[in-house]
PDB file of C-alpha atoms in Angstrom:
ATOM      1  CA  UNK A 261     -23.431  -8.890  10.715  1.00 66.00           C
ATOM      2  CA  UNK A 262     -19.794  -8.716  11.332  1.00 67.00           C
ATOM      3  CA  UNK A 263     -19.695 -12.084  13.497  1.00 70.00           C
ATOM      4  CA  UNK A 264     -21.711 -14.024  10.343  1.00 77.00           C
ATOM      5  CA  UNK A 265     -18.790 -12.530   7.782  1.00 81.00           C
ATOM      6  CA  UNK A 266     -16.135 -14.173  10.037  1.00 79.00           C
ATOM      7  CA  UNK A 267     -17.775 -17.656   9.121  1.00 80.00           C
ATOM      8  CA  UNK A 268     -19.032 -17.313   5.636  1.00 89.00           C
ATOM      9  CA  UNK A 269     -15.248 -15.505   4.333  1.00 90.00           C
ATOM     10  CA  UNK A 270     -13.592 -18.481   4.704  1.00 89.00           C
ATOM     11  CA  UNK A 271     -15.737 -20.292   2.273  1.00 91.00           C
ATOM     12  CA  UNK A 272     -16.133 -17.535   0.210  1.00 94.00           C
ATOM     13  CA  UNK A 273     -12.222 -17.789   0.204  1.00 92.00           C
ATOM     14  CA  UNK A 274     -12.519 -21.704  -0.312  1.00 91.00           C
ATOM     15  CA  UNK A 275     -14.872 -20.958  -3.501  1.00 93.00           C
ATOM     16  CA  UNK A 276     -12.209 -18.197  -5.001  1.00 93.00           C
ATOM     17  CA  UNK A 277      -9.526 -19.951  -5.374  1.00 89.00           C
ATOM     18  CA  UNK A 278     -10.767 -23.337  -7.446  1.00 86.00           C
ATOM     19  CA  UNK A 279      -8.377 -23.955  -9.930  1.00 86.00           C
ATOM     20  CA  UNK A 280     -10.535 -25.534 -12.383  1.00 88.00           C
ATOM     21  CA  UNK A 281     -13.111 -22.154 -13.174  1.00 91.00           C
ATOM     22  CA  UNK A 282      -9.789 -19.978 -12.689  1.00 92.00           C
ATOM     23  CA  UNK A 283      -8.294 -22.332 -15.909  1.00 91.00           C
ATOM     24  CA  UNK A 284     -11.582 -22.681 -17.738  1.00 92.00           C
ATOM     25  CA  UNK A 285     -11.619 -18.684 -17.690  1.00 93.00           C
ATOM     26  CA  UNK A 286      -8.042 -18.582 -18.916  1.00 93.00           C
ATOM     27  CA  UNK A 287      -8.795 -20.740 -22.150  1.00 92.00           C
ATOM     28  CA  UNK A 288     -11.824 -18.549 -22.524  1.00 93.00           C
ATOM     29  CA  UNK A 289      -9.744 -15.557 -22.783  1.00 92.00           C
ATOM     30  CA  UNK A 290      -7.454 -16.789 -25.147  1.00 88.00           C
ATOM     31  CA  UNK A 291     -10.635 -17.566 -27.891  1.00 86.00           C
ATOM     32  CA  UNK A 292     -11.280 -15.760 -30.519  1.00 85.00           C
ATOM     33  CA  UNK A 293     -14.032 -13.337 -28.682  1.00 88.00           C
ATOM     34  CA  UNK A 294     -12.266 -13.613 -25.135  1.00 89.00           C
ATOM     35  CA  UNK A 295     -13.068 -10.604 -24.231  1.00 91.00           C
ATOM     36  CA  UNK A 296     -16.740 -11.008 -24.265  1.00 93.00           C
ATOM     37  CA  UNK A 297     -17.021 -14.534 -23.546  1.00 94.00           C
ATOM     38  CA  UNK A 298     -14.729 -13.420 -20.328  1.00 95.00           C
ATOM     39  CA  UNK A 299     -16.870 -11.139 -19.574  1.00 95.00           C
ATOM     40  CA  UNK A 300     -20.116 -13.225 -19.388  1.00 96.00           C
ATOM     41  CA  UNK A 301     -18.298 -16.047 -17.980  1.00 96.00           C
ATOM     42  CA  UNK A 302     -17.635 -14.121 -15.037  1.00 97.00           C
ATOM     43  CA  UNK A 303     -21.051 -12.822 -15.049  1.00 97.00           C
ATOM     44  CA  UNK A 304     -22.488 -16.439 -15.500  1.00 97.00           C
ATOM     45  CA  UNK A 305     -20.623 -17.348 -11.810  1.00 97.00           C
ATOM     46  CA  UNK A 306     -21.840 -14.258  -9.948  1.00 97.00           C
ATOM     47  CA  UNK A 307     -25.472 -15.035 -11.455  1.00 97.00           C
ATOM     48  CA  UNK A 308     -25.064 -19.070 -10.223  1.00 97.00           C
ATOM     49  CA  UNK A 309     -23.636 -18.252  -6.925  1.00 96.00           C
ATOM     50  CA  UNK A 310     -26.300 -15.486  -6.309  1.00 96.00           C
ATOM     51  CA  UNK A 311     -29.179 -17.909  -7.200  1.00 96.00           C
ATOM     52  CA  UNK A 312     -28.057 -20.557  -5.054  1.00 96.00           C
ATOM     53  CA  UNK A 313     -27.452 -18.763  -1.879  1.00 94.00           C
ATOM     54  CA  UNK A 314     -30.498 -16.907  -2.698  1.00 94.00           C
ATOM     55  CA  UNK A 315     -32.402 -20.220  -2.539  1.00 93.00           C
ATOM     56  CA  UNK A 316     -30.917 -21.339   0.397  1.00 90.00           C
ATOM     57  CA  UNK A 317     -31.903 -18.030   2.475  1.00 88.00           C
ATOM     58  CA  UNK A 318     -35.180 -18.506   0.845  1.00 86.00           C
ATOM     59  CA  UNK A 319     -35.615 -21.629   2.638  1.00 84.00           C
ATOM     60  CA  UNK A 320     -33.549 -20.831   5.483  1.00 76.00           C
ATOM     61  CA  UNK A 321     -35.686 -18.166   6.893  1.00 67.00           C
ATOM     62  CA  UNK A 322     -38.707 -19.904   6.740  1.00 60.00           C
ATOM     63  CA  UNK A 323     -37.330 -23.567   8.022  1.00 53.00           C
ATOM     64  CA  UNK A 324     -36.711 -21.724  11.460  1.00 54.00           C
ATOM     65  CA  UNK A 325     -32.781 -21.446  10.613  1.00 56.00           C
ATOM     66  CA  UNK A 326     -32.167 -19.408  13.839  1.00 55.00           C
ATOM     67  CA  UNK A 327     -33.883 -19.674  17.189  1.00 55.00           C
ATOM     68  CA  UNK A 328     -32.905 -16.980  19.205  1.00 54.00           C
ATOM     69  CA  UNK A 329     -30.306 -15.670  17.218  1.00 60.00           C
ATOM     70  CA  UNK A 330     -28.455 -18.921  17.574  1.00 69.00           C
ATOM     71  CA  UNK A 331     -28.535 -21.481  14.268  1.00 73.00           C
ATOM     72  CA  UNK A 332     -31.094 -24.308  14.417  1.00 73.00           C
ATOM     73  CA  UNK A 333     -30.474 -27.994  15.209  1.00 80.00           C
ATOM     74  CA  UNK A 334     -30.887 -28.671  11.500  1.00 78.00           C
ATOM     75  CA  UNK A 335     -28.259 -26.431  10.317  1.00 81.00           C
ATOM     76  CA  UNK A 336     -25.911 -27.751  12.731  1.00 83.00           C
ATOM     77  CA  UNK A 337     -26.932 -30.990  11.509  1.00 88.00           C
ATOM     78  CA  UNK A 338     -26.649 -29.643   7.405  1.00 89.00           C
ATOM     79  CA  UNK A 339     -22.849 -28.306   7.908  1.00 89.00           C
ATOM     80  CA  UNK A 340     -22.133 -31.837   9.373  1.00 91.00           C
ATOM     81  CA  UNK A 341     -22.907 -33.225   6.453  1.00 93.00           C
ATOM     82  CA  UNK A 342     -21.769 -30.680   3.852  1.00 93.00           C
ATOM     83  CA  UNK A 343     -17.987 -31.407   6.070  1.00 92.00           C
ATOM     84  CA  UNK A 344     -18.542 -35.070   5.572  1.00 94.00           C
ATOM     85  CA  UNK A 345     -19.510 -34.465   1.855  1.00 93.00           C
ATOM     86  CA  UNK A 346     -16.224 -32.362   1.820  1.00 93.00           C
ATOM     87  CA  UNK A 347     -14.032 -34.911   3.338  1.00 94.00           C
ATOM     88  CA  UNK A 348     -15.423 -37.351   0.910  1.00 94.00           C
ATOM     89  CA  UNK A 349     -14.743 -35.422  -2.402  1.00 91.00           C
ATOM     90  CA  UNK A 350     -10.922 -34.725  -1.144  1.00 91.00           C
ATOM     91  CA  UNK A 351     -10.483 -37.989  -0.218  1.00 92.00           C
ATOM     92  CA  UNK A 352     -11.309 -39.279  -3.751  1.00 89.00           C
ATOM     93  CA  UNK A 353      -9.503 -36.117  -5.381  1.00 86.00           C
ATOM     94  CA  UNK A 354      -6.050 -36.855  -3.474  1.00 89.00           C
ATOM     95  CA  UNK A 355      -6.102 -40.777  -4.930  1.00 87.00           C
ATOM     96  CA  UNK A 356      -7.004 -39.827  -8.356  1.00 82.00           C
ATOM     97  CA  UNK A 357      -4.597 -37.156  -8.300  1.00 83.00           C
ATOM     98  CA  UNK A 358      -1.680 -37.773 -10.757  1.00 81.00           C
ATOM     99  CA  UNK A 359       1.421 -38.481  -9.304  1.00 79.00           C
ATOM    100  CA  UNK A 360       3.122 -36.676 -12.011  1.00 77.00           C
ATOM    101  CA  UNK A 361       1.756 -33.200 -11.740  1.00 73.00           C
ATOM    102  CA  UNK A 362       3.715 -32.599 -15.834  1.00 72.00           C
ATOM    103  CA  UNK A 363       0.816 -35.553 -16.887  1.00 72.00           C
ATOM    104  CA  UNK A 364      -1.999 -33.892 -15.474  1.00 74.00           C
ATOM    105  CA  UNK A 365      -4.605 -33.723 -18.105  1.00 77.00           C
ATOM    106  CA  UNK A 366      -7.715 -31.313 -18.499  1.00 74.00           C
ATOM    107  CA  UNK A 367     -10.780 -32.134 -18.472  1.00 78.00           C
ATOM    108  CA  UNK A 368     -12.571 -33.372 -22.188  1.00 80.00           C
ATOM    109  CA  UNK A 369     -14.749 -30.487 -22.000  1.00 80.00           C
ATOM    110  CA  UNK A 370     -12.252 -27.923 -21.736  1.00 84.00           C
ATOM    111  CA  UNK A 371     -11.283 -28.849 -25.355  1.00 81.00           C
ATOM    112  CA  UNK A 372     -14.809 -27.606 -26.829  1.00 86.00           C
ATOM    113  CA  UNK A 373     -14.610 -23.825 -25.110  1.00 89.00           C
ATOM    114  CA  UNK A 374     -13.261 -22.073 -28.365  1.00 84.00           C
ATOM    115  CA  UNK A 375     -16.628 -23.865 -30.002  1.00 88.00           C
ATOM    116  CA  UNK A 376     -18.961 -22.324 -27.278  1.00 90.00           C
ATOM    117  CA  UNK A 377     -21.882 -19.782 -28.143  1.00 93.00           C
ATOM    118  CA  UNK A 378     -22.028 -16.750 -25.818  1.00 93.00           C
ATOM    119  CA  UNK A 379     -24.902 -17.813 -24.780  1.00 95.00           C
ATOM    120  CA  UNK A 380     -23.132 -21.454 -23.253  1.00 94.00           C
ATOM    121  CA  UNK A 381     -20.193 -19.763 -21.714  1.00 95.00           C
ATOM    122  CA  UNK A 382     -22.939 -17.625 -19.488  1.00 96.00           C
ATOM    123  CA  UNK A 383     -24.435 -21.564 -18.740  1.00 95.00           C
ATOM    124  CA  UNK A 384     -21.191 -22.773 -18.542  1.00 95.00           C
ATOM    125  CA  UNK A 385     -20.062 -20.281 -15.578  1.00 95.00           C
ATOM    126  CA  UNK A 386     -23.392 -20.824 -13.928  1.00 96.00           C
ATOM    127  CA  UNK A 387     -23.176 -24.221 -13.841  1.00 94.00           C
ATOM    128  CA  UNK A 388     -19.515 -24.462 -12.543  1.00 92.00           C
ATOM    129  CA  UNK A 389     -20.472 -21.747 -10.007  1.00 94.00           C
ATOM    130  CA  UNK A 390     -23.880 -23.530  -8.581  1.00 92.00           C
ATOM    131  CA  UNK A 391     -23.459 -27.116  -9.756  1.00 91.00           C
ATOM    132  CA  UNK A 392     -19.451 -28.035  -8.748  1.00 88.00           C
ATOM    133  CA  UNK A 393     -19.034 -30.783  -6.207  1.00 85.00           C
ATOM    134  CA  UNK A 394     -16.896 -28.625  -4.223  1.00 85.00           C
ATOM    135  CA  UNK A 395     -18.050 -24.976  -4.833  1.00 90.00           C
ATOM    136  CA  UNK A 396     -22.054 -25.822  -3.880  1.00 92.00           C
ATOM    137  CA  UNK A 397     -21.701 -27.073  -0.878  1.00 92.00           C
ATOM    138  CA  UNK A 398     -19.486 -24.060   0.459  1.00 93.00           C
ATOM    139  CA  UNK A 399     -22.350 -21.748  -0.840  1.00 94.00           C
ATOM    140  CA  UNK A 400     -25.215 -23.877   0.639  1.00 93.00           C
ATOM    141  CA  UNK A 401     -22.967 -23.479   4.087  1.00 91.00           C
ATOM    142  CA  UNK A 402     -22.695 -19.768   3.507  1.00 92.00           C
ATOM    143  CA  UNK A 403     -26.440 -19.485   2.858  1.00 90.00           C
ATOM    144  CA  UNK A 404     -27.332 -21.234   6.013  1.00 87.00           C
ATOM    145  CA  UNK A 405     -25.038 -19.312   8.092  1.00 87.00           C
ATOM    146  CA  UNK A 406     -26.419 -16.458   7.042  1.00 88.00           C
ATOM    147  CA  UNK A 407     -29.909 -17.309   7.453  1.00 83.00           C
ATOM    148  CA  UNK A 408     -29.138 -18.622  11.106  1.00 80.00           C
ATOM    149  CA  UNK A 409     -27.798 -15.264  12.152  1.00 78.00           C
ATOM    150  CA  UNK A 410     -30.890 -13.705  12.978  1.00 77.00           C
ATOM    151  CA  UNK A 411     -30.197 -10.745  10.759  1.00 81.00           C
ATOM    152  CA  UNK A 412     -32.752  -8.229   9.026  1.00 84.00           C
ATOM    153  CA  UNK A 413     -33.541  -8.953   5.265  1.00 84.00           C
ATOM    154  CA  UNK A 414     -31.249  -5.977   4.266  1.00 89.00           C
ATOM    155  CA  UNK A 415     -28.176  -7.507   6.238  1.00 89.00           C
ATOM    156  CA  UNK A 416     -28.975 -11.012   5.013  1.00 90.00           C
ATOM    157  CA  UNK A 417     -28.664 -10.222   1.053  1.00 91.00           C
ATOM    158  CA  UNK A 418     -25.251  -7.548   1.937  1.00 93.00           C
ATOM    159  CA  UNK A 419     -23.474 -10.488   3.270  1.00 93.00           C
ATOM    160  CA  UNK A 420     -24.704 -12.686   0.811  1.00 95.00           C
ATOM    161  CA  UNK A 421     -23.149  -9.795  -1.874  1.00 95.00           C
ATOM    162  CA  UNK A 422     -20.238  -9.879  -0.002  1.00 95.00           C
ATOM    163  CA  UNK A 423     -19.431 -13.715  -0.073  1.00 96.00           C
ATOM    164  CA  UNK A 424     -20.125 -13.552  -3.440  1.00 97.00           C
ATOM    165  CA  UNK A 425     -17.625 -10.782  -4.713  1.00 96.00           C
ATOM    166  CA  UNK A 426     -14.934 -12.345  -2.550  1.00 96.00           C
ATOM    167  CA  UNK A 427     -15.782 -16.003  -4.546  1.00 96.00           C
ATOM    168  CA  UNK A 428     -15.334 -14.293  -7.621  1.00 97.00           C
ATOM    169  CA  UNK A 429     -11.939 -12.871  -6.826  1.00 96.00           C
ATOM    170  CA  UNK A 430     -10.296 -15.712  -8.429  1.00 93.00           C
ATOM    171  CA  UNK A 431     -12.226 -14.815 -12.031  1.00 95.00           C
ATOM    172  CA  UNK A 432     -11.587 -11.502 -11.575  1.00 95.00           C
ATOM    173  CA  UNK A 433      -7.729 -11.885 -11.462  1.00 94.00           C
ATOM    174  CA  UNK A 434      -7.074 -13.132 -14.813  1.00 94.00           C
ATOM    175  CA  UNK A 435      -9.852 -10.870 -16.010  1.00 93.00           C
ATOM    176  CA  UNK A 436      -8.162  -7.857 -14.832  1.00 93.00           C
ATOM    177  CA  UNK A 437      -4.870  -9.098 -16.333  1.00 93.00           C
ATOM    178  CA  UNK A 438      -6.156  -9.780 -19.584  1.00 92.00           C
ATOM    179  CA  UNK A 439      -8.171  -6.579 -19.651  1.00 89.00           C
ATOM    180  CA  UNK A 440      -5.547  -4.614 -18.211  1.00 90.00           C
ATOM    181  CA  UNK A 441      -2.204  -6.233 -18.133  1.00 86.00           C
ATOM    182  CA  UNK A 442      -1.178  -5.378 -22.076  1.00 82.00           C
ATOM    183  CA  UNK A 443       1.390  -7.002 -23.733  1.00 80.00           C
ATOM    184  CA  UNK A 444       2.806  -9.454 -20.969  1.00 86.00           C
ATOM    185  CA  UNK A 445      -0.904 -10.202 -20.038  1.00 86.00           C
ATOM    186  CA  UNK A 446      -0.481 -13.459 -22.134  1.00 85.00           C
ATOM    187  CA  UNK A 447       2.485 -14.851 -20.928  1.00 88.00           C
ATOM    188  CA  UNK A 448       1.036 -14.322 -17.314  1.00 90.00           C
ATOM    189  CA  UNK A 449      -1.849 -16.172 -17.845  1.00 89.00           C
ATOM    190  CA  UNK A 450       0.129 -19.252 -19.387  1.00 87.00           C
ATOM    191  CA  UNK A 451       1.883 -19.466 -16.488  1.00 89.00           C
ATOM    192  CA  UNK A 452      -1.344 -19.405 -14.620  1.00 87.00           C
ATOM    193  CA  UNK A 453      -2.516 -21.892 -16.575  1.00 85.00           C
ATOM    194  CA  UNK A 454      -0.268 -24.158 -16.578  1.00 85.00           C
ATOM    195  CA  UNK A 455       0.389 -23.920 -13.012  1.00 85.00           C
ATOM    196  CA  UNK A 456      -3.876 -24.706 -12.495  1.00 84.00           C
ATOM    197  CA  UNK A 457      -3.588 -27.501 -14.608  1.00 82.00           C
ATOM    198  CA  UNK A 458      -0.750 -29.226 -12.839  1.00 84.00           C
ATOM    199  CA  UNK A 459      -2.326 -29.006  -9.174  1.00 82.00           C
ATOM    200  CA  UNK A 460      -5.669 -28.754  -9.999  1.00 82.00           C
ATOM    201  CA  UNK A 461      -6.368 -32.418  -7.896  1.00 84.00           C
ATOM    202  CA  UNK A 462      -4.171 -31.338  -5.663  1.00 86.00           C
ATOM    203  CA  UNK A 463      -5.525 -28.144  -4.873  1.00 87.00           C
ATOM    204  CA  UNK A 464      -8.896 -29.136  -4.713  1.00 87.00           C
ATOM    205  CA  UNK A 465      -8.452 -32.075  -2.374  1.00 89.00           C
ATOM    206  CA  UNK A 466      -6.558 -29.921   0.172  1.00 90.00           C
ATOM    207  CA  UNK A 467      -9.052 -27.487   0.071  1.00 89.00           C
ATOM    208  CA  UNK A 468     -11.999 -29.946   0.337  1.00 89.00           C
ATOM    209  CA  UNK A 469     -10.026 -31.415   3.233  1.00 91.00           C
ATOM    210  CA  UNK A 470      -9.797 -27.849   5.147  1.00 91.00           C
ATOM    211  CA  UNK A 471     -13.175 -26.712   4.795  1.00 90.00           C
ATOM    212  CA  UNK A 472     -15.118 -29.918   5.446  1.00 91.00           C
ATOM    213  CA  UNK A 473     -13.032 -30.364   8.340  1.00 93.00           C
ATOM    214  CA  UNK A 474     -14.098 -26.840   9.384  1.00 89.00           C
ATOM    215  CA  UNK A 475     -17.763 -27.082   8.106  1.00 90.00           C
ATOM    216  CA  UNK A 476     -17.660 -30.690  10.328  1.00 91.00           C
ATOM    217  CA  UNK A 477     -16.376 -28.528  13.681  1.00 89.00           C
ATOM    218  CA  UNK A 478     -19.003 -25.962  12.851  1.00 85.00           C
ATOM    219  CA  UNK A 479     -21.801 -28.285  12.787  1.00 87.00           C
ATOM    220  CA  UNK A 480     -20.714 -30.441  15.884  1.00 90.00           C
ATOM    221  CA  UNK A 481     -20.559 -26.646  17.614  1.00 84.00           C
ATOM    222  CA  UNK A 482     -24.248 -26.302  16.805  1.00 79.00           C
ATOM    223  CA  UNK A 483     -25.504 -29.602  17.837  1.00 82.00           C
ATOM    224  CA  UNK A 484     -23.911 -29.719  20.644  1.00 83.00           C
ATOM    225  CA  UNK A 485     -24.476 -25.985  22.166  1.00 73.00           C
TER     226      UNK A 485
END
């Protein structure tokens, strides 16, 4: 179990610190009910990232993802791909990046959060948890790593538990600030805020760079062991 945490914390890592859930979060705290909608926000990411590596151990263990406790041709072959998609998606983020960070502007969504039912802030942290170009791939590559370890059903859904606490981390930051951080918890989170929305492309396309670049050296190790 220990060697299969060494290659799914790094994407765990990869997922935490997205800049664009970590702002959405922040203007959900500063709503009206931010407390609550925090709350199942945060909720609504473990619940998408848990379903979709759930799926993919679903199918992993069946597909044959290890053979003798080594991963299969085909998941070699699925990180090569996920590090190509990777490369891809920071390629396009770093030349649509603005080249003033002071004019970066959020996304038209973002501007609807104070109008969002409960109920669509729990969708809406699902969705940027399972559906984001950058954050599903990392948690289909977790899945499959874990699935090719050759570990006992008990194993495979701890280290599952454990990638996903460490990809919430960067939720759980400004939630801890704003449920604990009292009077200078606002002016914190500004800062954060502003500071996501600036280098959000930026981020983003360095850390789709790193990870498919790793995700592409993982895969050529399996095909070529």
């Amino acid at each position: 179990m220990g060697a299969v945490l060494g290659d799914v914390l790094g994407l765990a890592a990869g997922v935490a610190v997205s800049p664009l859930p970590i702002l959405a979060v922040i203007l959900i705290l500063a709503t009206p009910r931010g407390r609550l909608n925090g709350i199942l926000f945060t909720v609504g990411w473990i619940l998408g990232l848990s379903a979709l590596g759930a799926v993919i151990l679903a199918i992993a263990s069946p597909a044959g993802a290890s053979v003798h406790k080594r991963p299969a041709i085909w998941v070699g072959a699925l990180k090569l791909a996920l590090g190509v998609l990777l490369l891809l998606l920071g390629t396009r983020r770093w030349r649509r990046r603005p080249k003033d960070p002071s004019q970066a502007k959020l996304p038209k969504w973002m501007g609807a959060i104070d109008r969002l039912t409960p109920v669509k802030i729990l969708g809406l942290g699902t969705a940027l948890a399972a559906l984001n170009a950058k954050n599903a791939p990392l948690t289909i590559a977790a899945g499959a790593a874990i699935g090719s370890a050759g570990l006992p059903v008990g194993q495979q859904i701890g280290s599952l538990a454990i990638f996903v606490v460490i990809a919430t981390l960067g939720l759980l930051a400004p939630l801890g600030v704003f449920l604990f951080g009292g009077e200078r918890a606002r002016t914190t989170l500004g800062v954060w805020k502003d500071w996501a929305a600036q280098h959000n492309a930026a981020v983003m396309a360095v850390l789709s760079f790193v990870l498919g670049l790793k995700l592409l050296g993982d895969g050529i190790s399996v095909l070529t062991s």
